[in-house]
Amino acid sequence: MHAVPKHIAPLVPVVHSHGRSAQEDPAWIRWLLISSAMATLVLLVIVPVVYVFCAAFSNGAVAYWETLTGDSDTLHAILLTLFVAPISVIANVIFGIAAAWTITRFRFPGRTLLTTIIDLPFAVSPVVAGLMFVLLFNQRDGYFGPLLKMGNIQVLHAWPAIVLATTFVTLPFVARELIPVMEAIGADEEIAAISLGANSWQMFWRVTVPNIKWGLLYGVILCNARAMGEFGAVYVVSGHRTGKTETMPIRVNTLFEGATAATYSSALAVASLLTLLALVTLFVKIALEHKTQEDLRQAAKSQEVE
Amino acid sequence: MSIVVKNLSKQFGSFKALDNVSLEAQSGALLALLGPSGSGKTTLLRIIAGLESADQGQVMYADEDVTQQSPKDRQVGFVFQHYALFRHMTVYENVAFGMRVRKKSNAEIKSRVNELLHLVRLEGLNQRYPSQLSGGQRQRVALARALAVQPRILLLDEPFGALDAKVRQELRQWLRQLHDEIHLTTVFVTHDQEEAFEVADRVVVMRSGHIEQSGTPQEVFDHPATPFVMDFLGNVNVFHGRVENGMAMMGALNIAYPEYPHAESRQATAYVRPHELDIERIPFGASSLEVRVLQLNPAGSVAKVRVFSEQFGVALNVDLNLERYAELRLHPGDLVYVAARRVRVFMPGTQDYEI
Amino acid sequence: MASHRVLPGFRLSLSYAIAYLSVLVLIPLAACLTKASSLTTSQFVAAVWSAQARSAYLVTFGSSAVAGVIDTVLGLLLAWVFVRYDFPFKRLLDSLIDLPFALPTAVAGLVYSSLYSQNGWLGQFLVPAGIKLAYSQAAIVFVLVFIGLPFVVRTVQPVLESIDADIEEAAACLGANRWQTFTRILLPSLYPALTTGFALTFARAIGEYGSVVFVSANIPFETQIAPHLIVQKLEDFKYAEASAVAVVLLVASFAMLIVINALERRSEAANSSAN
């Protein structure tokens, strides 16, 4: 997931190719293009997904279950992922709301710069992201190394580094979702709330949050999917120590490198869980997209009336 | 080149956009399709251009049946309501486009484009992009582009709809002049009757997929064929009532009506335009009506007076010329008398009768 | 200065955002730059311009560019088909385009390496035919095409949707055939979106690591990518050298980010000014 402009359907349903003869393509071109597009989707996307599940369940559901639960290292990886992702998501939600509030509700020098900095993590290779935290926290010559030694705190090759790296990589998601939504909704309702005597807290919970809730949830979903699936940055900072600092994606890699039939099917089993996560994310995303578009449409409508 | 349309029908889902429409535009005519939105006028124009295909019927350019031809082969000039200029091309390239796709030589393109830009008075703007032009300029680029391919006919969809009032006025006169210069058979669509009457030499009034009336602007304005045309062409006072025994009894308005001498009573509606009503201080004529003055609005080329008949509970609009208005010295609340110089009575299912 | 100073929380939210970004983004970035600058010029050059590094850049930027081009073509195809035509399961298939965004890259790598290995679903046909994709540069391109698939589609789709039917009708009235309308009218209006999509795909691809480790054998001078080189240097505790290579990657991605922003601003300006 990346800095991609979200696809918002036009407010007015566009009439395409129904009776507008100038827009119609000959039937053979239409079918040629549709079949090439479908072939692309099938080969690139559908076959891989189907493959994961087929391969993971090739020895039956029981074997599948045992592969996942019978290996304590795999279980540990699942638990670590379930521990790390929520922390990163919560941190980025708080940041996302603060950043979106600042950027959409106030004009101040450096506003564009702030927006650009929020996007930076998208442009940084996950491996470089991991490297940056290694440089800060390693105990050999890390910039904070001496400090950590004094306090006897282990950051690198432990969960704090994994959290930091994951949070860095997923930092822009919530903010990027909220900024356009809050921009479109405008500040009028919040100003009205304040003028009616609401305090900041009341304004935030009663006006802002209800308005942005779907956009926020959408950001959370994307952020979570990426947090659970992050590989490069976590690989670098975690030291990928089996049973200690492996998250699910890292566990997939370790098992894959194990290069035996057993480890290979375990790798596929863990991968199938991550694929399931991706599919669930997609479905929630479709549902939420509908809701956020509805919100934006209503915002647009209420502005029109003015 | 004349345009003949025979028995066109077009349906969008359950909506009948055109219902058996026939029409002819003489060679060199400037014809307006006038009607409210949803009347089918734009669909008719698009079918004439080949942008939409009819379910039934025929389109002929002179003697040639073009019904099955694509717009690309019909050689029509079409000016879109929102101009549809190619935004990544300069004015020059927009106008040149039709010739470029026909593989004309650069020299030929150059001389033709310059000639057209001169014609539409846009010399010197040929390197501008559409976004750098005003609405009126864009409109003229769209026209030049349509003319560049030496079209057999020129079609314009609400040509002035997106412009502000002053520019619209200028462009109307200009289009009329241009038409007189190039004599191309031209059809344009509009919902503005004033525009249709000012520019066109024939007006076709449309309503829900069929033609209500066609004729010269004078004919249509003076002899509206149907209540709809009457209503659509401007502000009217409407009276509902009955006709019987050579009388029309319209409540506030009772008049002789010899065209219907029968005893059987029938429903009818009478229409009177505001400028066809007179106001006097004292009762006059056989059927003058006592009314009270409600509102006065003398701003504009006529004075608009709104009066109310307490007896019948109807409000009427009266337009007076400014001299007459000054003479009468009306005040709100005054009791005065109105009478109609001209009344049109329509009975459902029959042609109109006029007194 | 601020337009809605009636609203509360400006200082609090601004200072929180700045503090958060400093800790997570700015300080780590500074650490990377400081570390790289601890090298002398010749050391720096030796680190970032060794034969191995040059080959890694070539693999990284080369495969990313090729994947970007492929994704641009496929993306245009998909966007066109999904905007212009109707067919069964359209909505479901349309949302599947986003799967590469949601699927962890490690899974993508694992699956692709399995599919194209000798016993894989596709490899069993391809390998005997002499097409050995697994552990080749072609395999790297392949996963990068997968990872970047949605970018072009999602940037082109809304632009294609916003193109008025009028424009195509105008071209048809002026005598253009369908192909001329496409190449002279539609494609030029899509160039900014296509370029943005390509830039996004390329930027994403040059940093990609998770999926590539599965399909590339990490052989220096052959299939080693730049992020791999960084990992290798890190594992040898050559932090400064790793940082130097990272700086090269950072400069490349930031350049792409600037290009993307400029492109987006330009196309926004074009969209808002023309009717």
XYZ file of N, CA and C in Angstrom, chain A residues 92-106 108 111 114-115 118 171-172 174-176 178-179 182, chain C residues 9 12-18 20-21:
114
model
N -0.470 5.487 15.175
C -0.688 6.222 13.935
C -2.084 6.821 13.830
N -3.031 6.259 14.556
C -4.367 6.870 14.577
C -4.301 8.205 15.308
N -3.662 8.197 16.489
C -3.556 9.451 17.242
C -2.803 10.490 16.416
N -1.700 10.053 15.835
C -0.938 10.991 15.004
C -1.761 11.455 13.808
N -2.442 10.522 13.164
C -3.199 10.862 11.958
C -4.258 11.908 12.233
N -4.957 11.751 13.365
C -5.997 12.725 13.699
C -5.368 14.087 13.975
N -4.276 14.089 14.758
C -3.622 15.363 15.080
C -3.129 16.041 13.811
N -2.487 15.264 12.932
C -1.929 15.846 11.713
C -3.040 16.356 10.797
N -4.091 15.549 10.625
C -5.182 15.964 9.729
C -5.872 17.197 10.295
N -6.043 17.236 11.599
C -6.667 18.401 12.221
C -5.846 19.657 11.958
N -4.540 19.552 12.186
C -3.670 20.711 11.972
C -3.727 21.157 10.509
N -3.612 20.189 9.606
C -3.457 20.541 8.192
C -4.758 21.032 7.563
N -5.886 20.437 7.977
C -7.122 20.833 7.290
C -7.830 21.988 7.981
N -7.534 22.241 9.248
C -8.308 23.264 9.950
C -7.552 24.568 10.158
N -6.259 24.574 9.862
C -5.479 25.796 10.077
C -4.587 26.058 8.880
N -0.963 27.735 8.110
C 0.230 28.210 8.827
C 1.435 27.971 7.936
N 2.940 24.426 6.182
C 1.860 23.456 6.090
C 2.142 22.430 4.982
N 4.856 20.072 6.000
C 4.357 19.050 6.923
C 3.686 17.911 6.145
N 2.870 18.290 5.161
C 2.198 17.274 4.337
C 3.216 16.391 3.634
N 4.875 13.895 5.954
C 4.003 12.753 6.259
C 4.128 11.686 5.176
N 3.173 4.843 8.928
C 2.841 6.173 9.464
C 1.853 6.974 8.620
N 1.996 7.002 7.291
C 1.129 7.919 6.533
C -0.324 7.478 6.372
N -3.185 6.567 8.040
C -4.375 7.184 8.627
C -4.458 8.659 8.227
N -3.340 9.365 8.311
C -3.352 10.784 7.958
C -3.780 10.978 6.509
N -3.227 10.158 5.626
C -3.555 10.297 4.195
C -5.023 10.050 3.912
N -7.473 10.602 6.237
C -8.294 11.607 6.919
C -8.230 12.974 6.259
N -7.056 13.343 5.733
C -6.907 14.709 5.220
C -7.943 15.039 4.140
N -11.522 15.217 5.768
C -11.774 16.398 6.595
C -11.787 17.668 5.759
N -7.073 23.669 19.596
C -6.156 22.554 19.412
C -5.059 22.766 18.410
N -1.559 22.301 20.217
C -1.415 20.933 20.723
C -1.203 19.967 19.556
N -2.084 20.041 18.559
C -1.981 19.053 17.491
C -0.745 19.297 16.638
N -0.417 20.564 16.398
C 0.776 20.835 15.598
C 2.034 20.359 16.319
N 2.131 20.661 17.616
C 3.368 20.258 18.290
C 3.441 18.743 18.427
N 2.281 18.110 18.629
C 2.313 16.653 18.702
C 2.777 16.070 17.371
N 2.198 16.580 16.271
C 2.551 16.046 14.948
C 4.036 16.241 14.680
N 4.546 17.429 15.018
C 5.963 17.692 14.761
C 6.845 16.770 15.607
N 6.126 13.845 16.870
C 5.979 12.467 16.393
C 6.817 12.243 15.139
N 6.680 13.190 14.199
C 7.427 13.061 12.949
C 8.929 13.153 13.205
